[in-house]
Amino acid sequence: MKPEETVDYNIKVAWHAISRMYNTQATRYDITTSIGFVLLNIDQEIGTPATKIAPLLGLETRSLTRILRSMEEKGLIYKQADAQDKRSVRIFLTELGLEKKEISRQTVRHFNGKVREKITQSQLDTFFKVASQITGMIEGKTLFDDFDLKPLRQETAAH
């Protein structure tokens, strides 16, 4: 099977193209794609618990910690103890953070608008359905339950 015939290759290539495009835009405004996505997931009214952001973005906690530190240094966010649970920290946007969030929001909307100009709703519906099914298969953690390399090793040893 050629790489371009595999599902994972096509998803990876598409995501890398999107990521590069977003990073090109983000650097014009002194942020990164990761920062933009975090900004988009912070509630500007009541803030967002720090522990809720990583799962929303599919990030590891360590990666998010680095991003949040960078965002704090850039003056985009501030942290505050949660009013109900003092052990929890909420992330809030500064005025600059609100500006960068709006830039991120407009960038995402522009990209999606351009895609929708070229790709029919029916095609997008199929894409969303397939992407959701693939994600569900992976998150179900059963994809490799029946996968066993032992027969391959035995076969290789015989040759």
PDB file of N, CA, C and O in Angstrom, residues 109-119:
ATOM      1  N   ARG A 109     -12.531  31.240  11.113  1.00  0.00           N
ATOM      2  CA  ARG A 109     -13.756  31.457  10.325  1.00  0.00           C
ATOM      3  C   ARG A 109     -13.430  31.678   8.851  1.00  0.00           C
ATOM      4  O   ARG A 109     -14.125  31.178   7.969  1.00  0.00           O
ATOM      5  N   HIS A 110     -12.367  32.444   8.588  1.00  0.00           N
ATOM      6  CA  HIS A 110     -11.967  32.707   7.205  1.00  0.00           C
ATOM      7  C   HIS A 110     -11.597  31.399   6.505  1.00  0.00           C
ATOM      8  O   HIS A 110     -12.059  31.128   5.392  1.00  0.00           O
ATOM      9  N   PHE A 111     -10.753  30.589   7.155  1.00  0.00           N
ATOM     10  CA  PHE A 111     -10.350  29.308   6.582  1.00  0.00           C
ATOM     11  C   PHE A 111     -11.575  28.440   6.293  1.00  0.00           C
ATOM     12  O   PHE A 111     -11.738  27.903   5.192  1.00  0.00           O
ATOM     13  N   ASN A 112     -12.455  28.301   7.286  1.00  0.00           N
ATOM     14  CA  ASN A 112     -13.635  27.465   7.110  1.00  0.00           C
ATOM     15  C   ASN A 112     -14.561  28.008   6.020  1.00  0.00           C
ATOM     16  O   ASN A 112     -15.152  27.235   5.250  1.00  0.00           O
ATOM     17  N   GLY A 113     -14.670  29.317   5.925  1.00  0.00           N
ATOM     18  CA  GLY A 113     -15.478  29.929   4.863  1.00  0.00           C
ATOM     19  C   GLY A 113     -14.920  29.614   3.482  1.00  0.00           C
ATOM     20  O   GLY A 113     -15.674  29.261   2.559  1.00  0.00           O
ATOM     21  N   LYS A 114     -13.598  29.718   3.333  1.00  0.00           N
ATOM     22  CA  LYS A 114     -12.956  29.407   2.047  1.00  0.00           C
ATOM     23  C   LYS A 114     -13.129  27.936   1.688  1.00  0.00           C
ATOM     24  O   LYS A 114     -13.371  27.607   0.522  1.00  0.00           O
ATOM     25  N   VAL A 115     -13.007  27.051   2.676  1.00  0.00           N
ATOM     26  CA  VAL A 115     -13.214  25.622   2.427  1.00  0.00           C
ATOM     27  C   VAL A 115     -14.648  25.400   1.959  1.00  0.00           C
ATOM     28  O   VAL A 115     -14.903  24.678   0.982  1.00  0.00           O
ATOM     29  N   ARG A 116     -15.603  26.039   2.631  1.00  0.00           N
ATOM     30  CA  ARG A 116     -17.016  25.846   2.303  1.00  0.00           C
ATOM     31  C   ARG A 116     -17.380  26.424   0.922  1.00  0.00           C
ATOM     32  O   ARG A 116     -18.362  26.016   0.325  1.00  0.00           O
ATOM     33  N   GLU A 117     -16.577  27.371   0.425  1.00  0.00           N
ATOM     34  CA  GLU A 117     -16.803  27.885  -0.929  1.00  0.00           C
ATOM     35  C   GLU A 117     -16.470  26.838  -1.986  1.00  0.00           C
ATOM     36  O   GLU A 117     -17.028  26.851  -3.074  1.00  0.00           O
ATOM     37  N   LYS A 118     -15.548  25.947  -1.682  1.00  0.00           N
ATOM     38  CA  LYS A 118     -15.047  24.979  -2.667  1.00  0.00           C
ATOM     39  C   LYS A 118     -15.575  23.562  -2.463  1.00  0.00           C
ATOM     40  O   LYS A 118     -15.548  22.757  -3.381  1.00  0.00           O
ATOM     41  N   ILE A 119     -15.999  23.238  -1.251  1.00  0.00           N
ATOM     42  CA  ILE A 119     -16.415  21.880  -0.926  1.00  0.00           C
ATOM     43  C   ILE A 119     -17.882  21.909  -0.518  1.00  0.00           C
ATOM     44  O   ILE A 119     -18.274  22.698   0.351  1.00  0.00           O
TER      45      ILE A 119
END
